[in-house]
């Protein structure tokens, strides 16, 4: 998966209830961080191995966009995005909390290998279908997260314009668009299923 991915942009705190559940302020502009391309792995009946002995690890389910062509001002989401996936933004939470307190970059908590598993892609829906369809994360068979683009603080268009104008966006860049409330701990033996509406997008086991 990593070899087919260019830049991995991620949006932090893009759902109000998620920011609140972690005691964070809602940002005034998109909060962007990066993961290395090596963090991207297949989430399709896969066994995903996460670091051990690093404290608490959290899952964060997200809608993921793939950019099909270079960003230019005035281009819409539909112009630039050809397919989408669902993904898990795994986070070393204890390390992340410590980095935030010290005002240090998030890379050690967010950028480790296997930190960005992605389901297979599907055609990118139009805005009406996106707003009519929730994405969900099930952990060990129980729904733990439910999100919808309607509930994002910053819209997909705002995110793309913000990233594209400041950092650039090109073919095979991907964007993790933020996680809804319901994040929680993950340990070896946990299973995850990610759905877009009633469609199972991918499943994995934590090894």
XYZ file of N, CA, C and O in Angstrom:
828
model
N 0.832 -1.211 0.000
C 0.000 0.000 0.000
C 0.862 1.254 0.000
O 0.633 2.193 -0.738
N 1.921 1.284 0.814
C 2.735 2.469 0.942
C 3.322 2.948 -0.369
O 3.446 4.143 -0.616
N 3.718 1.994 -1.253
C 4.363 2.372 -2.506
C 3.396 3.070 -3.458
O 3.818 3.769 -4.371
N 2.083 2.905 -3.267
C 1.107 3.540 -4.130
C 0.546 4.826 -3.573
O -0.382 5.395 -4.122
N 1.122 5.287 -2.461
C 0.642 6.480 -1.777
C 1.747 7.516 -1.788
O 2.917 7.203 -1.568
N 1.375 8.762 -2.048
C 2.346 9.845 -2.006
C 2.309 10.462 -0.604
O 2.693 9.823 0.355
N 1.849 11.690 -0.475
C 1.741 12.312 0.845
C 0.479 11.859 1.562
O -0.563 11.661 0.940
N 0.557 11.700 2.868
C -0.603 11.387 3.695
C -0.874 12.584 4.600
O -0.152 12.830 5.575
N -1.900 13.360 4.244
C -2.332 14.476 5.068
C -3.451 13.997 6.001
O -4.300 13.202 5.596
N -3.448 14.492 7.213
C -4.474 14.115 8.190
C -5.032 15.374 8.842
O -4.288 16.324 9.116
N -6.330 15.355 9.099
C -7.004 16.487 9.733
C -7.328 16.120 11.167
O -8.045 15.148 11.425
N -6.791 16.863 12.110
C -7.072 16.627 13.520
C -8.272 17.417 13.991
O -8.544 18.517 13.500
N -9.014 16.847 14.918
C -10.109 17.558 15.599
C -11.119 18.156 14.623
O -11.486 19.332 14.750
N -11.580 17.349 13.672
C -12.526 17.865 12.675
C -13.970 17.518 13.008
O -14.865 17.784 12.214
N -14.203 16.904 14.157
C -15.558 16.662 14.666
C -15.612 17.230 16.082
O -14.782 16.875 16.931
N -16.556 18.091 16.347
C -16.620 18.808 17.625
C -16.668 17.847 18.806
O -15.962 18.027 19.807
N -17.490 16.791 18.707
C -17.644 15.883 19.841
C -16.356 15.103 20.110
O -16.061 14.750 21.252
N -15.571 14.831 19.043
C -14.300 14.138 19.264
C -13.310 15.050 19.963
O -12.598 14.624 20.886
N -13.229 16.317 19.544
C -12.339 17.257 20.230
C -12.705 17.339 21.709
O -11.827 17.318 22.586
N -14.002 17.398 21.983
C -14.459 17.533 23.361
C -14.178 16.284 24.184
O -13.833 16.375 25.370
N -14.298 15.092 23.562
C -14.109 13.866 24.338
C -12.655 13.716 24.805
O -12.380 13.044 25.794
N -11.721 14.350 24.080
C -10.314 14.319 24.480
C -9.884 15.588 25.210
O -8.705 15.764 25.519
N -10.848 16.473 25.475
C -10.546 17.692 26.214
C -9.768 18.709 25.426
O -9.046 19.541 26.001
N -9.914 18.697 24.092
C -9.193 19.629 23.233
C -10.108 20.761 22.761
O -11.311 20.560 22.593
N -9.514 21.911 22.502
C -10.272 23.026 21.947
C -10.597 22.755 20.483
O -9.826 22.124 19.767
N -11.748 23.243 20.042
C -12.109 23.147 18.631
C -11.259 24.141 17.855
O -11.230 25.330 18.191
N -10.531 23.714 16.827
C -9.624 24.621 16.123
C -10.366 25.655 15.289
O -11.478 25.432 14.819
N -9.704 26.809 15.079
C -10.284 27.880 14.274
C -10.017 27.678 12.788
O -10.689 28.280 11.946
N -9.040 26.862 12.450
C -8.732 26.501 11.073
C -8.294 25.046 11.065
O -7.962 24.489 12.122
N -8.319 24.386 9.906
C -7.962 22.962 9.879
C -6.590 22.701 10.508
O -5.618 23.426 10.246
N -6.555 21.693 11.351
C -5.323 21.274 12.022
C -4.754 20.102 11.220
O -5.312 19.007 11.226
N -3.656 20.340 10.516
C -3.117 19.359 9.576
C -1.822 18.775 10.115
O -0.937 19.496 10.595
N -1.705 17.446 10.034
C -0.431 16.785 10.319
C -0.203 15.730 9.242
O -1.087 15.430 8.443
N 1.003 15.199 9.204
C 1.407 14.250 8.166
C 1.775 12.906 8.766
O 2.247 12.822 9.904
N 1.547 11.863 7.987
C 2.083 10.535 8.276
C 3.003 10.134 7.125
O 2.739 10.508 5.971
N 4.078 9.392 7.385
C 4.897 8.879 6.288
C 4.098 7.903 5.427
O 3.169 7.244 5.909
N 4.467 7.810 4.150
C 3.763 6.875 3.263
C 3.884 5.440 3.758
O 3.017 4.609 3.491
N 4.951 5.134 4.506
C 5.138 3.776 5.020
C 4.110 3.408 6.090
O 3.991 2.232 6.452
N 3.371 4.398 6.586
C 2.324 4.108 7.564
C 1.105 3.466 6.914
O 0.300 2.827 7.585
N 0.959 3.630 5.585
C -0.219 3.128 4.880
C -0.066 1.638 4.581
O 0.930 1.209 3.987
N -1.058 0.850 5.009
C -1.090 -0.585 4.735
C -2.521 -0.974 4.381
O -3.467 -0.236 4.654
N -2.664 -2.132 3.765
C -3.981 -2.612 3.383
C -4.806 -3.004 4.609
O -4.313 -3.689 5.512
N -6.063 -2.571 4.610
C -7.021 -2.988 5.626
C -8.081 -3.809 4.897
O -9.133 -3.315 4.555
N -7.772 -5.036 4.629
C -8.684 -5.907 3.888
C -8.382 -7.347 4.283
O -7.502 -7.989 3.705
N -9.077 -7.804 5.320
C -8.832 -9.137 5.878
C -7.370 -9.299 6.271
O -6.775 -10.370 6.086
N -6.799 -8.208 6.804
C -5.376 -8.181 7.135
C -5.161 -8.363 8.631
O -6.046 -8.088 9.443
N -3.979 -8.834 8.975
C -3.514 -8.827 10.357
C -2.536 -7.665 10.486
O -1.529 -7.616 9.785
N -2.865 -6.716 11.338
C -2.078 -5.498 11.477
C -1.360 -5.518 12.824
O -1.989 -5.669 13.869
N -0.057 -5.367 12.748
C 0.757 -5.406 13.962
C 1.108 -3.983 14.381
O 1.596 -3.192 13.585
N 0.855 -3.693 15.635
C 1.095 -2.364 16.192
C 2.234 -2.437 17.214
O 2.555 -3.513 17.715
N 2.853 -1.297 17.522
C 3.950 -1.297 18.498
C 3.501 -1.843 19.851
O 2.338 -1.683 20.243
N 4.416 -2.458 20.556
C 4.147 -2.988 21.889
C 4.991 -2.233 22.915
O 6.062 -1.703 22.606
N 4.497 -2.170 24.137
C 5.255 -1.540 25.210
C 5.356 -0.032 25.107
O 6.316 0.571 25.612
N 4.367 0.592 24.452
C 4.416 2.049 24.243
C 3.233 2.748 24.910
O 2.960 3.911 24.626
N 2.543 2.048 25.782
C 1.391 2.641 26.436
C 0.118 2.461 25.632
O 0.044 1.616 24.730
N -0.862 3.272 25.937
C -2.190 3.163 25.335
C -2.154 3.476 23.840
O -1.523 4.443 23.415
N -2.848 2.635 23.030
C -3.022 2.877 21.604
C -4.509 3.035 21.327
O -5.325 2.246 21.802
N -4.880 4.061 20.561
C -6.277 4.314 20.201
C -6.496 4.103 18.707
O -5.604 4.358 17.892
N -7.690 3.636 18.357
C -8.155 3.626 16.965
C -8.927 4.912 16.705
O -9.559 5.468 17.611
N -8.878 5.399 15.458
C -9.665 6.554 15.019
C -10.123 6.285 13.591
O -9.329 6.330 12.659
N -11.397 5.974 13.398
C -11.929 5.687 12.082
C -12.186 6.960 11.290
O -12.698 7.944 11.839
N -11.845 6.945 9.983
C -11.944 8.167 9.187
C -12.319 7.872 7.730
O -12.007 6.813 7.192
N -12.968 8.859 7.120
C -13.188 8.886 5.680
C -11.900 9.389 5.022
O -11.335 10.398 5.455
N -11.450 8.699 3.971
C -10.164 9.012 3.351
C -10.363 9.317 1.865
O -10.985 8.530 1.138
N -9.834 10.445 1.414
C -9.915 10.855 0.018
C -8.601 10.571 -0.701
O -7.530 10.757 -0.116
N -8.685 10.144 -1.957
C -7.490 10.052 -2.788
C -7.554 11.119 -3.875
O -8.559 11.228 -4.586
N -6.490 11.874 -4.005
C -6.420 12.953 -4.989
C -5.988 12.376 -6.335
O -5.007 11.624 -6.422
N -6.706 12.734 -7.395
C -6.456 12.163 -8.718
C -5.635 13.071 -9.621
O -5.046 12.609 -10.602
N -5.588 14.386 -9.318
C -4.866 15.328 -10.194
C -4.405 16.525 -9.368
O -4.881 16.734 -8.255
N -3.490 17.272 -9.908
C -2.893 18.378 -9.165
C -3.935 19.433 -8.785
O -4.824 19.763 -9.579
N -3.785 19.940 -7.596
C -4.681 20.995 -7.099
C -4.433 22.307 -7.835
O -3.289 22.700 -8.083
N -5.513 22.956 -8.170
C -5.490 24.331 -8.677
C -6.631 25.077 -8.001
O -7.719 24.508 -7.801
N -6.425 26.347 -7.651
C -7.509 27.130 -7.034
C -8.759 27.108 -7.908
O -8.674 27.220 -9.138
N -9.891 26.923 -7.270
C -11.157 26.865 -7.995
C -11.616 25.459 -8.318
O -12.790 25.262 -8.667
N -10.728 24.477 -8.200
C -11.117 23.091 -8.446
C -11.959 22.579 -7.268
O -11.636 22.823 -6.107
N -13.029 21.875 -7.578
C -13.897 21.353 -6.525
C -13.417 19.980 -6.067
O -12.559 19.343 -6.708
N -14.006 19.527 -4.967
C -13.712 18.179 -4.483
C -13.991 17.151 -5.582
O -13.192 16.232 -5.823
N -15.113 17.314 -6.274
C -15.477 16.360 -7.320
C -14.482 16.406 -8.484
O -14.258 15.399 -9.154
N -13.881 17.557 -8.732
C -12.867 17.674 -9.782
C -11.595 16.910 -9.428
O -10.925 16.359 -10.307
N -11.252 16.894 -8.148
C -9.936 16.431 -7.713
C -9.914 15.011 -7.163
O -8.865 14.359 -7.199
N -11.036 14.543 -6.639
C -11.069 13.242 -5.960
C -11.741 12.214 -6.855
O -12.864 12.439 -7.317
N -11.054 11.091 -7.083
C -11.663 10.052 -7.917
C -12.247 8.916 -7.094
O -13.301 8.377 -7.422
N -11.569 8.564 -6.004
C -12.029 7.447 -5.177
C -11.846 7.800 -3.707
O -11.118 8.731 -3.354
N -12.494 7.033 -2.860
C -12.372 7.205 -1.412
C -12.238 5.842 -0.749
O -12.540 4.800 -1.343
N -11.785 5.878 0.481
C -11.670 4.666 1.291
C -12.064 5.038 2.713
O -12.384 6.196 3.011
N -12.059 4.060 3.580
C -12.108 4.308 5.014
C -10.768 3.876 5.591
O -10.088 3.009 5.035
N -10.385 4.499 6.676
C -9.093 4.180 7.257
C -9.124 4.261 8.767
O -10.068 4.789 9.361
N -8.081 3.733 9.376
C -7.884 3.842 10.813
C -6.611 4.647 11.056
O -5.539 4.285 10.552
N -6.758 5.733 11.770
C -5.614 6.543 12.184
C -5.237 6.052 13.577
O -5.783 6.510 14.573
N -4.310 5.085 13.639
C -3.877 4.582 14.943
C -2.969 5.610 15.611
O -2.115 6.233 14.969
N -3.168 5.783 16.903
C -2.480 6.817 17.659
C -1.923 6.242 18.955
O -2.647 5.573 19.702
N -0.641 6.484 19.216
C -0.052 6.126 20.509
C -0.466 7.221 21.484
O 0.154 8.282 21.554
N -1.565 6.988 22.212
C -2.235 8.068 22.942
C -1.391 8.634 24.076
O -1.344 9.857 24.279
N -0.731 7.782 24.841
C 0.085 8.304 25.947
C 1.220 9.170 25.408
O 1.512 10.247 25.951
N 1.851 8.718 24.337
C 2.925 9.493 23.719
C 2.368 10.780 23.125
O 2.965 11.860 23.262
N 1.201 10.682 22.487
C 0.568 11.864 21.892
C 0.263 12.920 22.944
O 0.539 14.123 22.752
N -0.315 12.491 24.052
C -0.636 13.442 25.121
C 0.621 14.134 25.632
O 0.625 15.348 25.908
N 1.704 13.378 25.773
C 2.958 13.944 26.255
C 3.532 14.947 25.251
O 4.011 16.027 25.631
N 3.466 14.609 23.964
C 3.968 15.519 22.932
C 3.178 16.822 22.917
O 3.753 17.910 22.759
N 1.843 16.710 23.071
C 1.008 17.916 23.060
C 1.348 18.828 24.241
O 1.417 20.051 24.093
N 1.579 18.222 25.409
C 1.923 19.025 26.590
C 3.230 19.782 26.378
O 3.400 20.910 26.852
N 4.160 19.146 25.662
C 5.475 19.748 25.445
C 5.525 20.627 24.198
O 6.547 21.256 23.920
N 4.405 20.641 23.431
C 4.375 21.430 22.209
C 5.259 20.880 21.113
O 5.756 21.624 20.262
N 5.443 19.562 21.094
C 6.321 18.908 20.124
C 5.513 18.303 18.978
O 4.313 18.052 19.115
N 6.149 18.045 17.825
C 5.453 17.431 16.690
C 4.856 16.075 17.046
O 5.366 15.361 17.927
N 3.803 15.712 16.321
C 3.046 14.503 16.628
C 3.600 13.232 15.967
O 3.072 12.153 16.168
N 4.636 13.343 15.161
C 5.098 12.206 14.354
C 5.335 10.933 15.162
O 4.916 9.845 14.732
N 5.997 10.979 16.330
C 6.214 9.724 17.064
C 4.916 9.010 17.453
O 4.897 7.782 17.574
N 3.833 9.766 17.628
C 2.562 9.176 18.048
C 1.666 8.789 16.892
O 0.761 7.971 17.053
N 1.916 9.362 15.715
C 1.004 9.193 14.582
C 1.656 8.559 13.359
O 0.943 8.096 12.461
N 2.990 8.559 13.279
C 3.660 8.216 12.042
C 4.360 6.884 11.984
O 5.116 6.621 11.048
N 4.120 6.023 12.942
C 4.814 4.729 12.972
C 4.295 3.810 11.860
O 3.227 4.042 11.285
N 5.041 2.759 11.572
C 4.629 1.806 10.541
C 3.281 1.190 10.909
O 3.012 0.891 12.076
N 2.428 1.002 9.901
C 1.085 0.415 10.045
C 0.103 1.348 10.740
O -0.988 0.907 11.126
N 0.439 2.631 10.854
C -0.425 3.575 11.578
C -1.574 4.098 10.738
O -2.426 4.825 11.247
N -1.622 3.734 9.441
C -2.667 4.279 8.569
C -3.226 3.207 7.635
O -3.132 3.321 6.414
N -3.845 2.160 8.173
C -4.438 1.145 7.296
C -5.652 1.679 6.552
O -6.452 2.442 7.106
N -5.781 1.256 5.288
C -6.836 1.743 4.392
C -7.605 0.585 3.797
O -7.019 -0.423 3.379
N -8.925 0.737 3.707
C -9.751 -0.239 3.004
C -9.523 -0.105 1.494
O -8.954 0.886 1.032
N -9.991 -1.063 0.703
C -10.010 -0.858 -0.747
C -10.824 0.385 -1.107
O -11.743 0.773 -0.388
N -10.462 0.994 -2.216
C -11.148 2.211 -2.668
C -12.476 1.879 -3.352
O -12.636 0.814 -3.951
N -13.384 2.854 -3.279
C -14.610 2.818 -4.074
C -14.742 4.160 -4.788
O -14.075 5.135 -4.418
N -15.579 4.213 -5.816
C -15.796 5.465 -6.534
C -16.291 6.542 -5.566
O -17.109 6.274 -4.674
N -15.793 7.747 -5.736
C -16.167 8.840 -4.852
C -17.601 9.272 -5.137
O -17.934 9.652 -6.263
N -18.478 9.236 -4.122
C -19.887 9.586 -4.354
C -20.065 11.091 -4.546
O -19.180 11.890 -4.233
N -21.244 11.479 -5.034
C -21.542 12.909 -5.085
C -21.911 13.397 -3.678
O -22.078 12.613 -2.749
N -22.015 14.708 -3.530
C -22.223 15.301 -2.208
C -23.518 14.813 -1.570
O -23.579 14.568 -0.363
N -24.559 14.650 -2.371
C -25.847 14.208 -1.830
C -25.736 12.822 -1.204
O -26.242 12.575 -0.106
N -25.056 11.902 -1.905
C -24.890 10.551 -1.365
C -23.995 10.562 -0.135
O -24.251 9.852 0.846
N -22.934 11.372 -0.165
C -22.046 11.463 0.994
C -22.813 11.902 2.231
O -22.643 11.335 3.321
N -23.640 12.926 2.069
C -24.377 13.449 3.216
C -25.489 12.512 3.675
O -25.947 12.607 4.814
N -25.911 11.620 2.806
C -26.974 10.672 3.148
C -26.435 9.378 3.751
O -27.224 8.533 4.188
N -25.116 9.227 3.777
C -24.524 7.943 4.159
C -23.536 8.116 5.303
O -22.569 8.876 5.192
N -23.758 7.411 6.395
C -22.815 7.407 7.512
C -21.714 6.383 7.254
O -21.929 5.363 6.589
N -20.544 6.645 7.809
C -19.529 5.590 7.900
C -19.416 5.160 9.361
O -19.607 5.974 10.268
N -19.159 3.882 9.558
C -19.144 3.343 10.915
C -17.938 2.440 11.125
O -17.406 1.848 10.175
N -17.537 2.353 12.376
C -16.467 1.449 12.797
C -17.048 0.493 13.823
O -17.684 0.921 14.794
N -16.837 -0.796 13.576
C -17.238 -1.813 14.539
C -15.989 -2.474 15.101
O -15.117 -2.922 14.357
N -15.920 -2.526 16.405
C -14.806 -3.173 17.098
C -15.345 -4.418 17.795
O -16.289 -4.327 18.588
N -14.791 -5.554 17.448
C -15.241 -6.827 18.025
C -16.752 -7.007 17.874
O -17.443 -7.485 18.764
N -17.260 -6.562 16.704
C -18.663 -6.751 16.357
C -19.611 -5.693 16.870
O -20.801 -5.719 16.559
N -19.112 -4.729 17.640
C -19.969 -3.688 18.227
C -19.629 -2.332 17.629
O -18.448 -1.963 17.534
N -20.656 -1.573 17.217
C -20.406 -0.251 16.668
C -19.819 0.678 17.734
O -20.385 0.826 18.818
N -18.695 1.313 17.393
C -18.041 2.218 18.336
C -17.932 3.644 17.789
O -17.745 4.595 18.559
N -18.013 3.811 16.469
C -17.953 5.146 15.879
C -18.927 5.251 14.715
O -19.126 4.286 13.973
N -19.496 6.446 14.561
C -20.382 6.742 13.438
C -20.124 8.188 13.031
O -20.200 9.092 13.855
N -19.805 8.383 11.749
C -19.491 9.724 11.267
C -20.197 10.032 9.967
O -20.651 9.138 9.248
N -20.275 11.314 9.654
C -20.887 11.779 8.419
C -20.272 13.132 8.079
O -20.007 13.935 8.978
N -20.050 13.370 6.788
C -19.438 14.641 6.390
C -20.256 15.839 6.860
O -19.701 16.935 7.050
N -21.553 15.664 7.068
C -22.393 16.775 7.550
C -21.923 17.300 8.904
O -22.162 18.463 9.250
N -21.290 16.442 9.689
C -20.908 16.797 11.054
C -19.473 17.277 11.179
O -18.999 17.545 12.291
N -18.766 17.379 10.059
C -17.399 17.874 10.104
C -17.383 19.370 10.413
O -18.245 20.125 9.954
N -16.400 19.800 11.170
C -16.225 21.222 11.435
C -15.819 21.934 10.150
O -16.334 23.000 9.815
N -14.874 21.341 9.433
C -14.397 21.891 8.165
C -14.805 20.946 7.044
O -14.514 19.751 7.086
N -15.469 21.486 6.037
C -15.969 20.672 4.931
C -14.816 20.089 4.122
O -13.668 20.543 4.208
N -15.146 19.102 3.289
C -14.131 18.517 2.415
C -13.518 19.579 1.510
O -12.302 19.591 1.280
N -14.342 20.488 0.991
C -13.823 21.543 0.122
C -12.881 22.466 0.888
O -11.812 22.843 0.384
N -13.252 22.824 2.099
C -12.391 23.683 2.918
C -11.056 23.010 3.187
O -9.988 23.644 3.100
N -11.103 21.711 3.505
C -9.868 20.964 3.783
C -8.965 20.935 2.555
O -7.755 21.196 2.634
N -9.544 20.620 1.401
C -8.750 20.527 0.177
C -8.147 21.885 -0.191
O -6.964 21.976 -0.546
N -8.925 22.946 -0.091
C -8.402 24.276 -0.407
C -7.306 24.685 0.579
O -6.289 25.282 0.187
N -7.489 24.369 1.825
C -6.505 24.723 2.852
C -5.185 23.996 2.592
O -4.114 24.613 2.573
N -5.248 22.677 2.391
C -4.032 21.901 2.154
C -3.403 22.270 0.815
O -2.188 22.497 0.712
N -4.235 22.326 -0.228
C -3.721 22.586 -1.558
C -3.034 23.931 -1.680
O -1.980 24.047 -2.339
N -3.590 24.958 -1.069
C -3.018 26.301 -1.202
C -1.762 26.477 -0.358
O -0.877 27.265 -0.716
N -1.642 25.748 0.740
C -0.493 25.924 1.630
C 0.619 24.906 1.368
O 1.801 25.247 1.415
N 0.244 23.660 1.134
C 1.247 22.597 1.060
C 1.330 21.946 -0.314
O 2.329 21.293 -0.626
N 0.270 22.101 -1.106
C 0.194 21.432 -2.393
C -0.517 20.100 -2.291
O -0.450 19.425 -1.258
N -1.221 19.740 -3.345
C -1.900 18.450 -3.454
C -1.688 17.938 -4.868
O -1.839 18.682 -5.840
N -1.341 16.664 -4.980
C -1.123 16.078 -6.290
C -1.598 14.647 -6.350
O -2.105 14.092 -5.362
N -1.443 14.038 -7.495
C -1.902 12.674 -7.741
C -1.350 11.715 -6.684
O -0.155 11.739 -6.376
N -2.245 10.900 -6.160
C -1.950 9.858 -5.179
C -1.645 10.382 -3.779
O -1.265 9.613 -2.897
N -1.818 11.687 -3.540
C -1.894 12.157 -2.157
C -3.216 11.668 -1.567
O -4.224 11.539 -2.284
N -3.228 11.387 -0.287
C -4.471 11.009 0.385
C -4.687 11.894 1.597
O -3.737 12.450 2.158
N -5.950 12.031 1.964
C -6.325 12.878 3.093
C -7.222 12.086 4.043
O -8.318 11.663 3.665
N -6.759 11.886 5.267
C -7.605 11.393 6.351
C -8.362 12.606 6.887
O -7.744 13.561 7.367
N -9.689 12.582 6.799
C -10.473 13.805 6.985
C -10.955 14.055 8.410
O -11.701 15.002 8.644
N -10.525 13.251 9.356
C -10.899 13.476 10.748
C -11.786 12.370 11.278
O -12.483 11.684 10.530
N -11.763 12.201 12.591
C -12.500 11.101 13.215
C -13.640 11.618 14.083
O -13.498 12.645 14.757
N -14.792 10.929 14.062
C -15.890 11.310 14.956
C -15.639 10.811 16.375
O -14.637 10.135 16.651
N -16.545 11.145 17.271
C -16.435 10.691 18.653
C -16.484 9.165 18.712
O -16.988 8.506 17.809
N -15.940 8.633 19.798
C -15.989 7.191 20.020
C -14.656 6.496 19.940
O -14.591 5.257 19.953
N -13.560 7.262 19.845
C -12.246 6.619 19.808
C -12.023 5.878 21.121
O -12.598 6.213 22.157
N -11.166 4.872 21.046
C -10.917 4.085 22.241
C -9.716 3.195 22.083
O -9.061 3.173 21.031
N -9.409 2.412 23.107
C -8.191 1.613 23.108
C -8.279 0.394 22.200
O -9.359 -0.124 21.929
N -7.119 -0.047 21.752
C -7.011 -1.234 20.925
C -5.880 -2.098 21.472
O -4.843 -1.582 21.900
N -6.110 -3.408 21.475
C -5.106 -4.363 21.955
C -5.053 -5.543 20.989
O -5.989 -5.759 20.203
N -3.962 -6.303 21.000
C -3.892 -7.487 20.142
C -5.091 -8.405 20.359
O -5.532 -8.623 21.495
N -5.624 -8.916 19.257
C -6.813 -9.761 19.289
C -8.088 -9.031 18.945
O -9.103 -9.667 18.634
N -8.071 -7.693 18.981
C -9.248 -6.920 18.584
C -9.470 -7.034 17.075
O -8.511 -7.092 16.297
N -10.733 -7.045 16.675
C -11.076 -7.036 15.253
C -11.847 -5.771 14.930
O -12.567 -5.231 15.774
N -11.682 -5.301 13.687
C -12.358 -4.092 13.235
C -13.028 -4.352 11.901
O -12.482 -5.047 11.033
N -14.221 -3.777 11.742
C -14.939 -3.765 10.470
C -15.337 -2.321 10.196
O -15.880 -1.646 11.074
N -15.088 -1.861 8.973
C -15.403 -0.494 8.585
C -16.466 -0.521 7.495
O -16.313 -1.227 6.486
N -17.528 0.252 7.703
C -18.673 0.267 6.802
C -18.920 1.669 6.263
O -18.781 2.660 6.990
N -19.324 1.736 4.997
C -19.892 2.954 4.420
C -21.348 2.637 4.128
O -21.660 1.871 3.220
N -22.240 3.179 4.950
C -23.632 2.733 4.898
C -23.691 1.267 5.287
O -23.151 0.859 6.318
N -24.347 0.456 4.459
C -24.443 -0.987 4.716
C -23.317 -1.768 4.058
O -23.266 -2.989 4.161
N -22.411 -1.064 3.390
C -21.361 -1.735 2.625
C -20.119 -1.955 3.478
O -19.518 -1.005 3.990
N -19.738 -3.208 3.660
C -18.498 -3.528 4.374
C -17.330 -3.166 3.477
O -17.140 -3.724 2.411
N -16.523 -2.215 3.933
C -15.381 -1.745 3.148
C -14.118 -2.553 3.410
O -13.267 -2.694 2.529
N -13.970 -3.040 4.625
C -12.782 -3.802 4.959
C -12.800 -4.237 6.406
O -13.523 -3.661 7.233
N -12.030 -5.246 6.710
C -11.939 -5.751 8.072
C -10.488 -6.118 8.362
O -9.709 -6.409 7.454
N -10.136 -6.078 9.639
C -8.772 -6.447 10.013
C -8.741 -6.978 11.435
O -9.691 -6.799 12.211
N -7.653 -7.644 11.738
C -7.397 -8.177 13.084
C -6.105 -7.567 13.570
O -5.124 -7.459 12.813
N -6.077 -7.166 14.826
C -4.861 -6.620 15.407
C -4.020 -7.775 15.948
O -4.469 -8.528 16.803
N -2.823 -7.913 15.406
C -1.951 -9.026 15.784
C -1.055 -8.702 16.962
O -0.998 -7.583 17.446
